mmCIF file of C-alpha atoms (C1' of nucleotides) in Angstrom:
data_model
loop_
_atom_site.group_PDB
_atom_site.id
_atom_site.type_symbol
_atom_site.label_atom_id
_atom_site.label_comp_id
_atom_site.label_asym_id
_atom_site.label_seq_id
_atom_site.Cartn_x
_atom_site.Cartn_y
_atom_site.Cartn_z
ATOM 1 C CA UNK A 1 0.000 0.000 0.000
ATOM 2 C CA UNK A 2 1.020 3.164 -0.714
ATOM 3 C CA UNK A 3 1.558 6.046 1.862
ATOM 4 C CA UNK A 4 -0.929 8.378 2.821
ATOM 5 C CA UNK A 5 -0.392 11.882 0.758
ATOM 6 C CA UNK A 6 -0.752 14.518 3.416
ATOM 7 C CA UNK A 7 0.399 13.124 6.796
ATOM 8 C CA UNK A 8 -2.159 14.483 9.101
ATOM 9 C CA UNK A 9 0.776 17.194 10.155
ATOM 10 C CA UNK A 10 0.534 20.598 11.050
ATOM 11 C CA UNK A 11 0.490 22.127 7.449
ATOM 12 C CA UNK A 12 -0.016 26.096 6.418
ATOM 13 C CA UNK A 13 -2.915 27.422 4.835
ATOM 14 C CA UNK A 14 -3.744 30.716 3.056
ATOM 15 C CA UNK A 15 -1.862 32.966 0.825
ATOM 16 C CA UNK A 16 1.907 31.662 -0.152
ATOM 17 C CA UNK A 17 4.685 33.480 1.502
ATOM 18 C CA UNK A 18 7.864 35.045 -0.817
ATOM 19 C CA UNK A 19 10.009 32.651 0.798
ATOM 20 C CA UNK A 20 7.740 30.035 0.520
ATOM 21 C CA UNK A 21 7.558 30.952 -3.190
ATOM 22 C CA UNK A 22 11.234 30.768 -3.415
ATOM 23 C CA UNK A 23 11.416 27.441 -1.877
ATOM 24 C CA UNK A 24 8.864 25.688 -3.837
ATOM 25 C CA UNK A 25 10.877 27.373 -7.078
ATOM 26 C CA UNK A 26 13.967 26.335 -6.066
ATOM 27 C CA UNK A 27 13.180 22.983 -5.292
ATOM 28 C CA UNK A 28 11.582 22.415 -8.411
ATOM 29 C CA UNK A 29 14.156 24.329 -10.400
ATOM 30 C CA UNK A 30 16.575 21.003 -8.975
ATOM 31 C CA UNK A 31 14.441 17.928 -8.764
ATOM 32 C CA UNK A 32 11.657 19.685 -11.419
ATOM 33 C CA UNK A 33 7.662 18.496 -11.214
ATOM 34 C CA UNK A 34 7.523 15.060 -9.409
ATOM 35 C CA UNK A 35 6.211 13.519 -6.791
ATOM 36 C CA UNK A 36 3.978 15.994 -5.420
ATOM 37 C CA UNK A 37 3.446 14.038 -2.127
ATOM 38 C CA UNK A 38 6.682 13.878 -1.130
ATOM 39 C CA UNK A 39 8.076 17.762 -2.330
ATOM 40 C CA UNK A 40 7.182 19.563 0.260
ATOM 41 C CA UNK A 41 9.071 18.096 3.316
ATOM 42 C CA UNK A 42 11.703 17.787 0.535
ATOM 43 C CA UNK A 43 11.861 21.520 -0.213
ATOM 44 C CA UNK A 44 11.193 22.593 3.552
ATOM 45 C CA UNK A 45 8.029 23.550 3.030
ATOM 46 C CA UNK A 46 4.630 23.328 5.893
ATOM 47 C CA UNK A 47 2.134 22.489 3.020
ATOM 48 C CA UNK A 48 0.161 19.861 1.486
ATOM 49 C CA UNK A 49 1.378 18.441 -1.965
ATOM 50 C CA UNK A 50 -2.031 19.196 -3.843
ATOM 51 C CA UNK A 51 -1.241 23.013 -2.523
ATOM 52 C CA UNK A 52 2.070 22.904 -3.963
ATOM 53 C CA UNK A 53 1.338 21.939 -7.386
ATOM 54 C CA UNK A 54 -2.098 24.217 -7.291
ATOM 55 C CA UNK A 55 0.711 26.857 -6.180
ATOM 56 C CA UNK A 56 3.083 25.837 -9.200
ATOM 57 C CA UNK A 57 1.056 24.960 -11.976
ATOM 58 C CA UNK A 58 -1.468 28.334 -11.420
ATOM 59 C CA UNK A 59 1.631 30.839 -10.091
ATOM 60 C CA UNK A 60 4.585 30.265 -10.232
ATOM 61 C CA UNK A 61 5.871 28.366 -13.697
ATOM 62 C CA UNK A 62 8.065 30.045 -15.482
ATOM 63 C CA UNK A 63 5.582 29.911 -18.423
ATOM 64 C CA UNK A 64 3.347 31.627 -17.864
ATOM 65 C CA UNK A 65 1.715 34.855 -19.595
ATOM 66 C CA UNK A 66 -0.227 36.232 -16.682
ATOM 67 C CA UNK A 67 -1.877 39.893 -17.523
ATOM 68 C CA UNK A 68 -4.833 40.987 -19.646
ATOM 69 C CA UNK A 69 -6.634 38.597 -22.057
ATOM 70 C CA UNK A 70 -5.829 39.700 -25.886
ATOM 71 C CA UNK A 71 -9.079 39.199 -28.002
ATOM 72 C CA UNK A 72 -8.067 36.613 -29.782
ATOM 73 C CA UNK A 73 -7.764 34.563 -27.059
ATOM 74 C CA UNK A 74 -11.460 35.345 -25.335
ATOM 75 C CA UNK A 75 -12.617 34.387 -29.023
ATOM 76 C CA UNK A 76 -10.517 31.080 -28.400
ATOM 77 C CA UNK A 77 -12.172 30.348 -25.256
ATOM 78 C CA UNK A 78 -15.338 31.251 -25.907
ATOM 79 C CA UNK A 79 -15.230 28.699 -29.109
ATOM 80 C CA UNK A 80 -13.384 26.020 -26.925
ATOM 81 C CA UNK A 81 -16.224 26.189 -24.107
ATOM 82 C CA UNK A 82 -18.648 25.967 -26.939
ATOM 83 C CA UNK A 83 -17.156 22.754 -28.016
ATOM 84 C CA UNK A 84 -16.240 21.055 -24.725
ATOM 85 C CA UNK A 85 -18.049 23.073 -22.020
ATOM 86 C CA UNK A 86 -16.313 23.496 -18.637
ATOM 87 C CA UNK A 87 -13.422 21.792 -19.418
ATOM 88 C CA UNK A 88 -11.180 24.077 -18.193
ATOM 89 C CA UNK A 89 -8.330 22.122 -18.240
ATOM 90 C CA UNK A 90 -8.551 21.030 -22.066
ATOM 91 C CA UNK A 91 -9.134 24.782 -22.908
ATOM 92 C CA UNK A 92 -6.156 26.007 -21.185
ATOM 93 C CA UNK A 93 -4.117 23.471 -22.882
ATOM 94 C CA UNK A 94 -4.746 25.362 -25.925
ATOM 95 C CA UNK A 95 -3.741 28.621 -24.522
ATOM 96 C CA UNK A 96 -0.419 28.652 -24.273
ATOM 97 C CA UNK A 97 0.864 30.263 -20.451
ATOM 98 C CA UNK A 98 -2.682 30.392 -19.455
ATOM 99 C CA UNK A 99 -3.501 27.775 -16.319
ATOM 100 C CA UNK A 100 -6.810 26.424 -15.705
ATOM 101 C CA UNK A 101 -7.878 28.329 -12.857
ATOM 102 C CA UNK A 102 -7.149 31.387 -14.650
ATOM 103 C CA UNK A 103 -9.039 30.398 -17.986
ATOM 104 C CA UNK A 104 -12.353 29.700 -15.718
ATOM 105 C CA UNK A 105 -11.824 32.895 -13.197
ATOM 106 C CA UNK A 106 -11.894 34.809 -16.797
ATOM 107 C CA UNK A 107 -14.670 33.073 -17.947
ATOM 108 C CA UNK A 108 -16.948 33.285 -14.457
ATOM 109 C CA UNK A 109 -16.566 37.046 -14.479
ATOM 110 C CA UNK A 110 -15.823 38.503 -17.742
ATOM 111 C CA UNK A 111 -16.765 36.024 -20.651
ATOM 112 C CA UNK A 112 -20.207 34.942 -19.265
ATOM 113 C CA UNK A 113 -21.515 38.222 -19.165
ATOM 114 C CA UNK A 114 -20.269 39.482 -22.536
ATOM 115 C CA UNK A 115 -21.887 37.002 -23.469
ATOM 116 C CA UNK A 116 -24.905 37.687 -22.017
ATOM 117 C CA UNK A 117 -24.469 41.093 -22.587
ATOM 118 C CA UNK A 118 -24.881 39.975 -26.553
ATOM 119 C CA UNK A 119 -28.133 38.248 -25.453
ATOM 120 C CA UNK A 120 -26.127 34.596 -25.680
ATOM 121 C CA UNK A 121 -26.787 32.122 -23.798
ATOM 122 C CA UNK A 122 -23.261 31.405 -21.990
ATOM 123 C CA UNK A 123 -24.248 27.684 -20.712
ATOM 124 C CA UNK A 124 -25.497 26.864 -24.586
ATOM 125 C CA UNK A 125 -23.852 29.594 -26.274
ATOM 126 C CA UNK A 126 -26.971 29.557 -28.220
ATOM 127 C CA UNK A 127 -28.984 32.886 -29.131
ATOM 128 C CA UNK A 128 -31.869 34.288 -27.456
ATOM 129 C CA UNK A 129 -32.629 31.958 -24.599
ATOM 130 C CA UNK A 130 -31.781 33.982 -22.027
ATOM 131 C CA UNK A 131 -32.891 37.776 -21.157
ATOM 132 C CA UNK A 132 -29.400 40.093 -20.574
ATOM 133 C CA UNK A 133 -31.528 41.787 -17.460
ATOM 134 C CA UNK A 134 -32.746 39.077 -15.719
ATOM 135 C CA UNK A 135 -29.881 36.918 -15.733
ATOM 136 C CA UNK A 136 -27.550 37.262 -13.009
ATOM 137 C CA UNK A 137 -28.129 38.261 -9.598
ATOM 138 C CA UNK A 138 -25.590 40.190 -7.926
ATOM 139 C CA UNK A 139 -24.969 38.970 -4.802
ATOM 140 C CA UNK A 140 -21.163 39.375 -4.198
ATOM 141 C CA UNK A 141 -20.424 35.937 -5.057
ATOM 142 C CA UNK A 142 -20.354 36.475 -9.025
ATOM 143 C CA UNK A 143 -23.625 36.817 -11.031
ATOM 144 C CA UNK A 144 -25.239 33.327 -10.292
ATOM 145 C CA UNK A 145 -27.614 32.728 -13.169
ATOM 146 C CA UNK A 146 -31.288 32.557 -12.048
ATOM 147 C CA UNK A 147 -32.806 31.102 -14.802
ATOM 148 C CA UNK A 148 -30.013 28.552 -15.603
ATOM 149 C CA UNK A 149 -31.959 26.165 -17.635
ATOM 150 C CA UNK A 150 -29.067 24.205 -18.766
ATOM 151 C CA UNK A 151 -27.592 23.310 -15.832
ATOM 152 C CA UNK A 152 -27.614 19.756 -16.712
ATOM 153 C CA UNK A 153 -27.159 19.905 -20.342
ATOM 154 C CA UNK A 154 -24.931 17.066 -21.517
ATOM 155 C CA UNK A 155 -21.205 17.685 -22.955
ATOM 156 C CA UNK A 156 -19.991 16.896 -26.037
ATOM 157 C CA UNK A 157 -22.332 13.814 -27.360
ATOM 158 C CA UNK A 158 -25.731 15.793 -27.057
ATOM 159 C CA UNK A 159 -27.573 16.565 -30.537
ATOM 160 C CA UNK A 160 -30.097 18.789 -29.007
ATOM 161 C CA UNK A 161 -28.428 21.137 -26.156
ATOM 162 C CA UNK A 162 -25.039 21.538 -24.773
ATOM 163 C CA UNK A 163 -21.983 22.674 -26.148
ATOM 164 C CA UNK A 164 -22.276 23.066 -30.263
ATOM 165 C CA UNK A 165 -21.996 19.879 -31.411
ATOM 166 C CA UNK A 166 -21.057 20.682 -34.651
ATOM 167 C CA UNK A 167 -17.093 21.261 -34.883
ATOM 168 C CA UNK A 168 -17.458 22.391 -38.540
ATOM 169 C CA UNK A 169 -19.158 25.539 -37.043
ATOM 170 C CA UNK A 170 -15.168 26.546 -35.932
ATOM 171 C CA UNK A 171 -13.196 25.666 -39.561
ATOM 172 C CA UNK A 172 -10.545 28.057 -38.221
ATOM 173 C CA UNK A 173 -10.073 25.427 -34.654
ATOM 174 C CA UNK A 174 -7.061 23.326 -34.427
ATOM 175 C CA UNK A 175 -9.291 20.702 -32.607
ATOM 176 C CA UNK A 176 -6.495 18.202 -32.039
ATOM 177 C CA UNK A 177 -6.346 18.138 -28.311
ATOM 178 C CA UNK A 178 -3.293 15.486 -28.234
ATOM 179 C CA UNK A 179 -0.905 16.180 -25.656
ATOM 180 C CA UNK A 180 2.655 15.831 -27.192
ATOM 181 C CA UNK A 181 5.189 14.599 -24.639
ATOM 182 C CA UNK A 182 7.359 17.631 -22.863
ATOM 183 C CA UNK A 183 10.747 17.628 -23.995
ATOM 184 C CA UNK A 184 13.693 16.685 -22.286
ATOM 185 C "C1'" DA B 1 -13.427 60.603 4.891
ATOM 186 C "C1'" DA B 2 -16.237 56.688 5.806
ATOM 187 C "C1'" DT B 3 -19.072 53.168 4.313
ATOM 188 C "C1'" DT B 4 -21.097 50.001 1.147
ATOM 189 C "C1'" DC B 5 -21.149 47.297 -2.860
ATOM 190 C "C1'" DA B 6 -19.137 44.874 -6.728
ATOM 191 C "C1'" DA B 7 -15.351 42.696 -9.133
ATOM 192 C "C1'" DT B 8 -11.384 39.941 -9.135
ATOM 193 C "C1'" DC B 9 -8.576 35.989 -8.431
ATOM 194 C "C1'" DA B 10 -5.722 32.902 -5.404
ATOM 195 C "C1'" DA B 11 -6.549 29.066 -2.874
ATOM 196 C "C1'" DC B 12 -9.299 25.444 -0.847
ATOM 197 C "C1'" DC B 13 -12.595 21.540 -1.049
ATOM 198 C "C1'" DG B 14 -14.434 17.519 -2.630
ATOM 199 C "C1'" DC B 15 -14.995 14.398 -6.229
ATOM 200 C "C1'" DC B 16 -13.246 11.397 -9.950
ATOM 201 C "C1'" DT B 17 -9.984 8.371 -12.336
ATOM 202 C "C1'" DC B 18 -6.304 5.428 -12.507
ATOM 203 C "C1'" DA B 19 -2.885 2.534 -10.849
ATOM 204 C "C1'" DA B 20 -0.485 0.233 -7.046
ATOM 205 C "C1'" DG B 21 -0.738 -3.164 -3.726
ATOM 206 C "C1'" DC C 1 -11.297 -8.206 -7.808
ATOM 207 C "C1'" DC C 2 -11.167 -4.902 -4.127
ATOM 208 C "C1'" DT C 3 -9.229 -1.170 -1.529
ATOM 209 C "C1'" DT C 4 -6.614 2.791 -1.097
ATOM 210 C "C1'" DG C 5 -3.815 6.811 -2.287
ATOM 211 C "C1'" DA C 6 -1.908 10.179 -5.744
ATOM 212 C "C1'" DG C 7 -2.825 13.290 -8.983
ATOM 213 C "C1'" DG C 8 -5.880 16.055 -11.493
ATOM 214 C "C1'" DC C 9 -9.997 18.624 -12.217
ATOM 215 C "C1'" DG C 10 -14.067 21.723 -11.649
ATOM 216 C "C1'" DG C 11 -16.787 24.234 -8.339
ATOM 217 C "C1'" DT C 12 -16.758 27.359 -4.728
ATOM 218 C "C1'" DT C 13 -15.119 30.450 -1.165
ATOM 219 C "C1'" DG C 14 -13.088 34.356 0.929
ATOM 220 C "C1'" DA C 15 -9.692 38.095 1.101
ATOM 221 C "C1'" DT C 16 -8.501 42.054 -1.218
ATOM 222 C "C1'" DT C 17 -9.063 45.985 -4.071
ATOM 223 C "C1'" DG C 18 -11.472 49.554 -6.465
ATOM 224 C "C1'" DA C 19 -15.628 52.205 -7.509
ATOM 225 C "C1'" DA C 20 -19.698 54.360 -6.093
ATOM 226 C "C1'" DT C 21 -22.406 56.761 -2.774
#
DNA sequence: AATTCAATCAACCGCCTCAAG
DNA sequence: CCTTGAGGCGGTTGATTGAAT
């Protein structure tokens, strides 16, 4: 059997500290991305492995962009979600230095509401379903949808809701969504 | 200047999948 | 075949910041 990830130690929570940071960089800068359970008693560090990686992958990697959005890539995104819905991970794979995390944040509080703004439905992306004044509540937590009748539209495989299911609607998508090996 | 409200985003939580044992 | 843990993912929360009143 294998050992447990996150030994039920005394571990920090919260916002990363600079030195923190720096050890989780250098670490990885030696050993590079591994074994997440073991890294941080490894690097020195009072945290839980899925924290470091969350910490790495969404902060601190050398590759990434960070900043504003261009328009080319909200039009990317918004095409992407069309085609495979919330999967944020897939879509940030074709975004090169975007993370995950930030692809949905961007989504949740910008993209959703230009699309509404445009009288699109942002679960559907489909025209006209949903009424620009009625549909978010604001309520600090982010303009919930109140009339969110496709909550629990199926991805990908549906013919009659759901993210277009026609790819030919995007000729201008590089749809191959292979994952090439990094290199050494 | 003080207070309230809204927007943003880093980080956490819980679930799922896959592989090890 | 079953159980368990690691890693990964999406949803959600909460602290912070900025704008409006």
């Amino acid at each position: 059997m294998r050992k447990p990830c996150c030994e039920k130690k005394e571990t920090n929570k919260g916002a990363w500290t600079k030195q923190e940071d720096q050890k989780l960089i250098d670490y990885i800068q030696k050993h590079g991305e591994g074994c997440w359970r073991s890294l941080p008693e490894a690097a020195g560090l009072l945290r839980c492995g899925k924290s470091c990686r969350l910490r790495w992958v969404n902060y601190l990697r050398p590759d990434l962009k960070r900043g504003n959005f261009g328009e080319d890539e909200e039009d990317l995104i918004i095409k992407l979600h069309a085609l495979l819905g919330n999967r944020w991970s897939l879509i940030a794979g074709r975004l090169p230095g975007r993370t995950d995390n930030e692809v949905k944040n961007y989504w949740n509080t910008h993209l959703k509401r230009k699309l509404v703004r445009k009288g699109i439905d942002p679960n559907n992306h489909r025209l006209g379903l949903i009424r620009p004044t009625k549909s978010f509540v604001s309520n600090n937590h982010s303009c919930k949808e109140v009339n969110s009748q496709a909550d629990n539209f199926p991805v990908l495989n549906s013919s009659t809701s759901g993210p277009v299911s026609n790819i030919s609607s995007f000729p201008d998508l590089n749809l191959d969504l292979t994952i090439g090996l990094p290199i050494m």
